Structures are given as C-alpha cells and as structure tokens.
PDB file of C-alpha atoms and ligand atoms in Angstrom:
ATOM      1  CA  MET A 111      -4.194 -26.025   2.342  1.00  0.00           C
ATOM      2  CA  SER A 112      -7.168 -23.673   1.173  1.00  0.00           C
ATOM      3  CA  GLU A 113      -8.288 -23.692  -2.690  1.00  0.00           C
ATOM      4  CA  ILE A 114      -8.244 -21.020  -4.932  1.00  0.00           C
ATOM      5  CA  LYS A 115     -10.441 -20.009  -8.036  1.00  0.00           C
ATOM      6  CA  ARG A 116     -10.329 -17.051 -10.132  1.00  0.00           C
ATOM      7  CA  GLU A 117     -13.586 -16.727 -11.750  1.00  0.00           C
ATOM      8  CA  VAL A 118     -13.689 -15.285 -15.204  1.00  0.00           C
ATOM      9  CA  LEU A 119     -16.584 -12.780 -15.097  1.00  0.00           C
ATOM     10  CA  GLU A 120     -16.780 -10.442 -18.339  1.00  0.00           C
ATOM     11  CA  ASN A 121     -18.037  -7.651 -19.074  1.00  0.00           C
ATOM     12  CA  SER A 122     -19.049  -7.085 -16.012  1.00  0.00           C
ATOM     13  CA  ASN A 123     -19.582  -3.109 -14.002  1.00  0.00           C
ATOM     14  CA  ASN A 124     -19.640  -3.138 -11.535  1.00  0.00           C
ATOM     15  CA  ILE A 125     -16.402  -0.907 -10.328  1.00  0.00           C
ATOM     16  CA  ASN A 126     -14.948   1.767 -11.448  1.00  0.00           C
ATOM     17  CA  GLY A 127     -13.123   1.201 -14.666  1.00  0.00           C
ATOM     18  CA  SER A 128     -14.295   0.093 -18.008  1.00  0.00           C
ATOM     19  CA  SER A 129     -16.219  -1.758 -18.598  1.00  0.00           C
ATOM     20  CA  ASN A 130     -15.593  -4.824 -20.772  1.00  0.00           C
ATOM     21  CA  SER A 131     -12.195  -5.550 -19.359  1.00  0.00           C
ATOM     22  CA  ILE A 132     -11.997  -9.229 -17.883  1.00  0.00           C
ATOM     23  CA  GLN A 133     -12.487  -9.315 -13.852  1.00  0.00           C
ATOM     24  CA  GLU A 134     -11.374 -12.568 -11.940  1.00  0.00           C
ATOM     25  CA  LYS A 135     -13.681 -13.203  -8.460  1.00  0.00           C
ATOM     26  CA  VAL A 136     -11.594 -14.565  -6.195  1.00  0.00           C
ATOM     27  CA  VAL A 137     -12.586 -17.705  -3.718  1.00  0.00           C
ATOM     28  CA  ILE A 138     -11.093 -18.914  -0.810  1.00  0.00           C
ATOM     29  CA  GLY A 139     -12.391 -22.050   0.911  1.00  0.00           C
ATOM     30  CA  SER A 140     -15.940 -20.225   1.862  1.00  0.00           C
ATOM     31  CA  GLU A 141     -14.351 -16.769   0.915  1.00  0.00           C
ATOM     32  CA  VAL A 142     -14.824 -14.852  -1.882  1.00  0.00           C
ATOM     33  CA  PHE A 143     -13.360 -11.564  -2.672  1.00  0.00           C
ATOM     34  CA  VAL A 144     -14.662  -9.259  -5.595  1.00  0.00           C
ATOM     35  CA  PRO A 145     -12.240  -6.309  -7.589  1.00  0.00           C
ATOM     36  CA  MET A 146     -12.839  -3.224  -5.603  1.00  0.00           C
ATOM     37  CA  LEU A 147     -10.406  -0.959  -7.360  1.00  0.00           C
ATOM     38  CA  LYS A 148      -8.571  -2.827 -11.944  1.00  0.00           C
ATOM     39  CA  GLU A 149      -5.397  -2.665 -12.244  1.00  0.00           C
ATOM     40  CA  GLU A 150      -5.725   0.737 -14.479  1.00  0.00           C
ATOM     41  CA  VAL A 151      -7.124   2.797 -12.427  1.00  0.00           C
ATOM     42  CA  LEU A 152      -4.885   1.541  -9.799  1.00  0.00           C
ATOM     43  CA  GLN A 153      -1.867   3.148 -12.480  1.00  0.00           C
ATOM     44  CA  GLU A 154      -3.800   6.095 -13.026  1.00  0.00           C
ATOM     45  CA  ARG A 155      -3.966   7.438  -9.459  1.00  0.00           C
ATOM     46  CA  ILE A 156      -1.102   6.326  -8.907  1.00  0.00           C
ATOM     47  CA  ARG A 157       0.513   8.511 -11.851  1.00  0.00           C
ATOM     48  CA  ASP A 158      -0.991  11.740 -10.457  1.00  0.00           C
ATOM     49  CA  LEU A 159       0.903  11.220  -7.283  1.00  0.00           C
ATOM     50  CA  GLY A 160       3.833  10.964  -9.076  1.00  0.00           C
ATOM     51  CA  LYS A 161       3.483  13.376 -10.896  1.00  0.00           C
ATOM     52  CA  GLN A 162       3.051  15.015  -7.557  1.00  0.00           C
ATOM     53  CA  ILE A 163       5.239  14.529  -5.767  1.00  0.00           C
ATOM     54  CA  SER A 164       7.706  15.291  -8.227  1.00  0.00           C
ATOM     55  CA  ASN A 165       6.351  18.511  -8.137  1.00  0.00           C
ATOM     56  CA  ASP A 166       6.528  19.134  -5.008  1.00  0.00           C
ATOM     57  CA  TYR A 167      10.088  18.034  -4.651  1.00  0.00           C
ATOM     58  CA  ARG A 168      11.485  19.448  -7.579  1.00  0.00           C
ATOM     59  CA  ASN A 169      15.553  19.869  -6.860  1.00  0.00           C
ATOM     60  CA  LYS A 170      15.132  17.264  -4.082  1.00  0.00           C
ATOM     61  CA  VAL A 171      16.232  13.812  -3.727  1.00  0.00           C
ATOM     62  CA  PRO A 172      13.993  12.102  -1.754  1.00  0.00           C
ATOM     63  CA  VAL A 173      15.007   8.840  -0.014  1.00  0.00           C
ATOM     64  CA  PHE A 174      10.880   6.658  -1.045  1.00  0.00           C
ATOM     65  CA  ILE A 175      11.028   4.367   2.447  1.00  0.00           C
ATOM     66  CA  GLY A 176       9.196   1.772   1.261  1.00  0.00           C
ATOM     67  CA  VAL A 177       8.018  -0.542   4.021  1.00  0.00           C
ATOM     68  CA  LEU A 178       7.585  -4.418   3.302  1.00  0.00           C
ATOM     69  CA  ASN A 179       5.909  -6.978   1.846  1.00  0.00           C
ATOM     70  CA  GLY A 180       2.554  -4.911   1.061  1.00  0.00           C
ATOM     71  CA  ALA A 181       3.339  -1.546  -0.726  1.00  0.00           C
ATOM     72  CA  PHE A 182       6.767  -3.632  -2.720  1.00  0.00           C
ATOM     73  CA  LEU A 183       4.237  -3.680  -6.418  1.00  0.00           C
ATOM     74  CA  PHE A 184       3.408   0.618  -4.692  1.00  0.00           C
ATOM     75  CA  LEU A 185       6.652   1.562  -4.959  1.00  0.00           C
ATOM     76  CA  ALA A 186       8.052   0.278  -7.396  1.00  0.00           C
ATOM     77  CA  ASP A 187       5.594   1.808  -9.847  1.00  0.00           C
ATOM     78  CA  LEU A 188       5.608   4.640  -8.079  1.00  0.00           C
ATOM     79  CA  ILE A 189       8.690   5.899  -8.717  1.00  0.00           C
ATOM     80  CA  LYS A 190       8.925   4.495 -12.300  1.00  0.00           C
ATOM     81  CA  ASN A 191       6.049   7.513 -12.286  1.00  0.00           C
ATOM     82  CA  VAL A 192       8.660   9.911 -10.711  1.00  0.00           C
ATOM     83  CA  ASN A 193      11.026  12.348 -12.849  1.00  0.00           C
ATOM     84  CA  ILE A 194      13.403  13.540 -10.713  1.00  0.00           C
ATOM     85  CA  ASP A 195      15.733  12.238  -9.065  1.00  0.00           C
ATOM     86  CA  CYS A 196      15.451   9.538  -5.868  1.00  0.00           C
ATOM     87  CA  GLU A 197      16.510   7.000  -4.320  1.00  0.00           C
ATOM     88  CA  ILE A 198      15.026   4.046  -2.870  1.00  0.00           C
ATOM     89  CA  ASP A 199      15.008   2.176   0.826  1.00  0.00           C
ATOM     90  CA  PHE A 200      12.709  -0.857   2.754  1.00  0.00           C
ATOM     91  CA  PHE A 201      12.077  -1.611   6.774  1.00  0.00           C
ATOM     92  CA  LYS A 202      10.377  -4.773   7.278  1.00  0.00           C
ATOM     93  CA  LEU A 203       7.844  -4.566   9.841  1.00  0.00           C
ATOM     94  CA  SER A 204       5.520  -7.719  10.068  1.00  0.00           C
ATOM     95  CA  SER A 205       2.362  -5.975  12.403  1.00  0.00           C
ATOM     96  CA  TYR A 206      -0.219  -8.643  10.252  1.00  0.00           C
ATOM     97  CA  GLY A 207       0.600 -12.557  11.384  1.00  0.00           C
ATOM     98  CA  ASP A 208      -1.796 -14.811   9.111  1.00  0.00           C
ATOM     99  CA  GLU A 209      -4.741 -13.436  10.669  1.00  0.00           C
ATOM    100  CA  LYS A 210      -7.159 -10.575   8.626  1.00  0.00           C
ATOM    101  CA  ILE A 211      -7.333  -8.676  12.279  1.00  0.00           C
ATOM    102  CA  SER A 212      -4.070  -6.827  13.397  1.00  0.00           C
ATOM    103  CA  SER A 213      -1.955  -8.045  15.858  1.00  0.00           C
ATOM    104  CA  GLY A 214      -2.100  -4.689  17.721  1.00  0.00           C
ATOM    105  CA  LYS A 215       1.138  -5.556  17.695  1.00  0.00           C
ATOM    106  CA  VAL A 216       4.716  -4.377  15.436  1.00  0.00           C
ATOM    107  CA  LYS A 217       7.837  -5.949  15.666  1.00  0.00           C
ATOM    108  CA  MET A 218      10.380  -4.859  12.597  1.00  0.00           C
ATOM    109  CA  LEU A 219      12.340  -7.421  11.305  1.00  0.00           C
ATOM    110  CA  LYS A 220      14.520  -5.146   8.951  1.00  0.00           C
ATOM    111  CA  GLU A 221      16.059  -1.661   9.737  1.00  0.00           C
ATOM    112  CA  LEU A 222      16.839   0.849   7.289  1.00  0.00           C
ATOM    113  CA  ASN A 223      20.256   1.222   5.622  1.00  0.00           C
ATOM    114  CA  CYS A 224      20.250   5.001   4.541  1.00  0.00           C
ATOM    115  CA  ASP A 225      21.177   7.553   7.288  1.00  0.00           C
ATOM    116  CA  VAL A 226      18.391   9.277   7.010  1.00  0.00           C
ATOM    117  CA  ASN A 227      19.619  12.163   8.806  1.00  0.00           C
ATOM    118  CA  GLY A 228      19.019  15.164   7.126  1.00  0.00           C
ATOM    119  CA  ARG A 229      17.500  13.594   3.446  1.00  0.00           C
ATOM    120  CA  ASP A 230      13.162  14.212   3.528  1.00  0.00           C
ATOM    121  CA  ILE A 231      12.136  11.149   3.758  1.00  0.00           C
ATOM    122  CA  ILE A 232       8.858   9.550   1.454  1.00  0.00           C
ATOM    123  CA  ILE A 233       7.511   6.549   3.620  1.00  0.00           C
ATOM    124  CA  VAL A 234       5.425   4.345   0.734  1.00  0.00           C
ATOM    125  CA  GLU A 235       2.762   2.126   2.859  1.00  0.00           C
ATOM    126  CA  ASP A 236       0.382  -0.188   1.126  1.00  0.00           C
ATOM    127  CA  ILE A 237      -2.337   0.259   3.866  1.00  0.00           C
ATOM    128  CA  VAL A 238      -3.301   2.505   6.375  1.00  0.00           C
ATOM    129  CA  ASP A 239      -5.258   1.293   8.922  1.00  0.00           C
ATOM    130  CA  SER A 240      -5.644   1.995  12.715  1.00  0.00           C
ATOM    131  CA  GLY A 241      -2.045   3.762  12.088  1.00  0.00           C
ATOM    132  CA  LEU A 242       0.190   1.876  14.217  1.00  0.00           C
ATOM    133  CA  SER A 243       2.405   1.046  11.323  1.00  0.00           C
ATOM    134  CA  ILE A 244       3.550   3.994  10.264  1.00  0.00           C
ATOM    135  CA  LYS A 245       3.273   5.629  13.822  1.00  0.00           C
ATOM    136  CA  PHE A 246       5.870   2.805  14.219  1.00  0.00           C
ATOM    137  CA  ILE A 247       8.423   4.225  12.018  1.00  0.00           C
ATOM    138  CA  GLU A 248       7.824   7.564  12.480  1.00  0.00           C
ATOM    139  CA  ASP A 249       9.248   7.700  15.478  1.00  0.00           C
ATOM    140  CA  LEU A 250      12.517   5.723  14.250  1.00  0.00           C
ATOM    141  CA  ILE A 251      12.965   7.826  11.573  1.00  0.00           C
ATOM    142  CA  ALA A 252      12.673  11.313  13.909  1.00  0.00           C
ATOM    143  CA  PRO A 253      15.482  11.036  16.351  1.00  0.00           C
ATOM    144  CA  HIS A 254      18.059  10.580  13.314  1.00  0.00           C
ATOM    145  CA  ASN A 255      16.427  14.643  11.780  1.00  0.00           C
ATOM    146  CA  PRO A 256      15.412  13.698   8.739  1.00  0.00           C
ATOM    147  CA  ALA A 257      14.844  17.161   6.366  1.00  0.00           C
ATOM    148  CA  SER A 258      11.344  16.673   6.345  1.00  0.00           C
ATOM    149  CA  MET A 259       9.295  12.979   6.745  1.00  0.00           C
ATOM    150  CA  ARG A 260       6.319  12.514   4.876  1.00  0.00           C
ATOM    151  CA  VAL A 261       3.760   9.245   4.059  1.00  0.00           C
ATOM    152  CA  VAL A 262       1.973   8.383   1.089  1.00  0.00           C
ATOM    153  CA  SER A 263       0.038   6.192   0.854  1.00  0.00           C
ATOM    154  CA  LEU A 264      -1.882   3.532  -1.535  1.00  0.00           C
ATOM    155  CA  LEU A 265      -4.915   2.729   1.119  1.00  0.00           C
ATOM    156  CA  VAL A 266      -6.604   4.027   4.016  1.00  0.00           C
ATOM    157  CA  LYS A 267      -8.667   3.195   5.802  1.00  0.00           C
ATOM    158  CA  PRO A 268     -10.677   5.925   7.602  1.00  0.00           C
ATOM    159  CA  ASN A 269     -12.306   5.368   9.811  1.00  0.00           C
ATOM    160  CA  SER A 270     -10.120   2.794  11.337  1.00  0.00           C
ATOM    161  CA  LEU A 271      -7.266   5.713  12.643  1.00  0.00           C
ATOM    162  CA  ARG A 272      -6.783   5.237  16.156  1.00  0.00           C
ATOM    163  CA  TYR A 273      -3.386   6.386  15.863  1.00  0.00           C
ATOM    164  CA  ASN A 274      -2.507  10.020  15.042  1.00  0.00           C
ATOM    165  CA  VAL A 275      -0.692  10.224  11.353  1.00  0.00           C
ATOM    166  CA  LYS A 276      -0.817  11.965   8.902  1.00  0.00           C
ATOM    167  CA  ILE A 277      -1.465  10.869   5.380  1.00  0.00           C
ATOM    168  CA  ASP A 278       0.361  13.223   2.795  1.00  0.00           C
ATOM    169  CA  TYR A 279      -0.466  11.484  -0.417  1.00  0.00           C
ATOM    170  CA  ILE A 280      -3.369   8.686  -0.717  1.00  0.00           C
ATOM    171  CA  GLY A 281      -4.053   7.230  -3.590  1.00  0.00           C
ATOM    172  CA  PHE A 282      -8.016   6.256  -2.535  1.00  0.00           C
ATOM    173  CA  ASP A 283     -10.077   6.025   1.431  1.00  0.00           C
ATOM    174  CA  ILE A 284     -11.572   2.714   1.830  1.00  0.00           C
ATOM    175  CA  PRO A 285     -14.152   1.192   4.017  1.00  0.00           C
ATOM    176  CA  SER A 286     -13.083  -0.971   6.255  1.00  0.00           C
ATOM    177  CA  LYS A 287     -13.036  -4.184   4.866  1.00  0.00           C
ATOM    178  CA  PHE A 288      -9.730  -6.557   4.711  1.00  0.00           C
ATOM    179  CA  VAL A 289      -8.972  -6.303   1.236  1.00  0.00           C
ATOM    180  CA  ILE A 290      -5.630  -8.462  -1.287  1.00  0.00           C
ATOM    181  CA  GLY A 291      -3.831  -7.916  -4.717  1.00  0.00           C
ATOM    182  CA  TYR A 292      -1.619  -5.882  -5.910  1.00  0.00           C
ATOM    183  CA  GLY A 293       0.507  -6.375  -2.436  1.00  0.00           C
ATOM    184  CA  LEU A 294      -1.289  -6.219   0.414  1.00  0.00           C
ATOM    185  CA  ASP A 295      -1.679 -10.038   1.779  1.00  0.00           C
ATOM    186  CA  TYR A 296      -4.359 -12.997   2.997  1.00  0.00           C
ATOM    187  CA  ALA A 297      -2.252 -15.265   4.925  1.00  0.00           C
ATOM    188  CA  GLN A 298       1.413 -14.396   2.866  1.00  0.00           C
ATOM    189  CA  LYS A 299      -0.293 -15.098  -0.490  1.00  0.00           C
ATOM    190  CA  TYR A 300      -3.251 -13.114  -3.321  1.00  0.00           C
ATOM    191  CA  ARG A 301       0.089  -9.949  -2.928  1.00  0.00           C
ATOM    192  CA  ASN A 302       0.136 -11.618  -6.959  1.00  0.00           C
ATOM    193  CA  LEU A 303      -3.056  -9.845  -7.974  1.00  0.00           C
ATOM    194  CA  ARG A 304      -3.154  -7.064 -10.699  1.00  0.00           C
ATOM    195  CA  SER A 305      -6.123  -5.109  -8.734  1.00  0.00           C
ATOM    196  CA  ILE A 306      -7.910  -4.796  -5.314  1.00  0.00           C
ATOM    197  CA  TYR A 307      -9.951  -7.475  -3.827  1.00  0.00           C
ATOM    198  CA  VAL A 308     -12.423  -7.073  -0.989  1.00  0.00           C
ATOM    199  CA  LEU A 309     -13.416  -9.896   0.513  1.00  0.00           C
ATOM    200  CA  SER A 310     -17.219  -9.480  -0.040  1.00  0.00           C
ATOM    201  CA  GLU A 311     -20.308 -10.539   2.913  1.00  0.00           C
TER     202      GLU A 311
HETATM  203  P1  IMP B 420      -1.651  -0.433  10.847  1.00  0.00           P
HETATM  204  O1  IMP B 420      -0.658  -0.630  11.663  1.00  0.00           O
HETATM  205  O2  IMP B 420      -3.047  -0.985  11.483  1.00  0.00           O
HETATM  206  O3  IMP B 420      -1.991   0.314   9.877  1.00  0.00           O
HETATM  207  O4  IMP B 420      -1.983  -1.773   9.980  1.00  0.00           O
HETATM  208  C1  IMP B 420      -0.952  -1.419   8.966  1.00  0.00           C
HETATM  209  C2  IMP B 420      -0.595  -2.601   7.698  1.00  0.00           C
HETATM  210  O5  IMP B 420      -2.080  -4.303   8.289  1.00  0.00           O
HETATM  211  C3  IMP B 420      -0.395  -2.833   6.398  1.00  0.00           C
HETATM  212  O6  IMP B 420       1.034  -1.671   6.469  1.00  0.00           O
HETATM  213  C4  IMP B 420      -0.728  -4.075   5.908  1.00  0.00           C
HETATM  214  O7  IMP B 420       0.633  -4.095   5.482  1.00  0.00           O
HETATM  215  C5  IMP B 420      -2.075  -4.917   7.106  1.00  0.00           C
HETATM  216  N1  IMP B 420      -2.613  -4.785   6.174  1.00  0.00           N
HETATM  217  C6  IMP B 420      -3.573  -3.711   7.323  1.00  0.00           C
HETATM  218  N2  IMP B 420      -5.272  -3.705   6.639  1.00  0.00           N
HETATM  219  C7  IMP B 420      -4.859  -4.859   5.722  1.00  0.00           C
HETATM  220  C8  IMP B 420      -6.108  -5.274   4.930  1.00  0.00           C
HETATM  221  O8  IMP B 420      -7.006  -5.196   4.442  1.00  0.00           O
HETATM  222  N3  IMP B 420      -5.646  -6.523   3.995  1.00  0.00           N
HETATM  223  C9  IMP B 420      -4.160  -6.546   4.333  1.00  0.00           C
HETATM  224  N4  IMP B 420      -3.547  -5.965   4.755  1.00  0.00           N
HETATM  225  C10 IMP B 420      -4.013  -5.161   5.280  1.00  0.00           C
HETATM  226 MG1   MG B 421       2.432  -2.715   5.167  1.00  0.00          MG
END
C-alpha cells in the first residue's frame, strides 16, 4: 500500500484563493499532488452555479441525477445552493478502474429509480474528460422522453473531449492532468479531501 503524507504549507499563495489559508501537499508513494482549486474557490463557484440553475429552472421541478461515485460531494453542495423544489437520483458508473487513465469502457453499476418521462433532467458530473460517460448516460436517458436534459460538471478537461457532448454548466475548465479530491479518487481514495489537487510534474 502506498504511503500517504500530507504536508501543511502555511502562507503559500501559489493558487487561487486567499493567501493566508492552510494548504496541503498530498504525497502518494512517489507522486506529489499540489492544490489546484481550494475549498473556498470551489464553494464560491458552486454558489454561483446553484443560483444560475435556480433562475433557469424557476417554476420547474428538475431532477438532479448524480453520477456516482465522484459527483456525490458536488451534488450535495450544489443542491444546498438551489432554492427551487428539486428531486435527486443517482447513476453509478465505473470507467477508470484503479488507473489514472480511462479504460475507455463504461459499466453501469446502478440504474436510475426515477421515471424521467416528461421531467427536466440535470445530469451532475464531477469531471468530464473524454465525454464518454456523459454520452453513455445521455444515450440511456434520451429514449425515455425527458422534457429536457442538461449537464452540469464541476470540472471539464476541454482538451481531452473526444465525444460530441454539450456541458451546459461548467464549474471550471482545467488542463488535461489527473486530479484528486472533493469526490475525485485515485484508486478509490482521496475523495474526502476538501480541495482539488493536481498531479505535479
Ligand atoms: P470520461 O468518461 O472520459 O469523460 O471520464 C469521466 C469520469 O472519469 C469522471 O466521472 C471521473 O469519474 C473519471 N475521471 C476523469 N478524469 C479524472 C481525474 O483527473 N481524476 C479522477 N477521476 C477522473
Ligand atoms: Mg465520475
């Protein structure tokens, strides 16, 4: 098992956000992850997304469909910032295995429980990389006649997109580098980090 070390660096200001907050460096074996998006930067953007979605769906009752496991924290924080009635459900997909590179295959591990017919669907993703997972989900939902279907993703790697998908609400565009934290895993771990960290070169 890889050894994990979390270093606390105080008063460093090499990333977005306030300069005086505590930051960690996450060392996993020989790999070092450094902060990319701090907790407060994430939360501020999520507040804006919540407001925007609430405005766009006024007088509607959208169904937020979170893509497990990665999107669970984002979905939770997002709907806390949505001030209209809404429902939630989850899909569970698996594509990465324990690797840093997508297997290129998507497996469905949990189906939806709600009836999407006539509903306004908002698919909630943690990160869109190639776009394969979103394409897979859209192709599953579309035949069931939703009233509308949009996608919100906290992160998008625009240079990695290989499928023709439209991401309607984007938290942050990021470079095509491997990131962990705030729901995003590396071999199922590190989802509990409050900020997002990127693999440093
Ligand atoms: P896609 O199907 O290639 O768009 O990949 C999307 C899924 O892969 C996301 O929902 C994540 O679960 C996972 N993923 C993509 N990039 C990363 C990353 O940098 N770190 C952790 N998981 C990732
Ligand atoms: Mg995911």
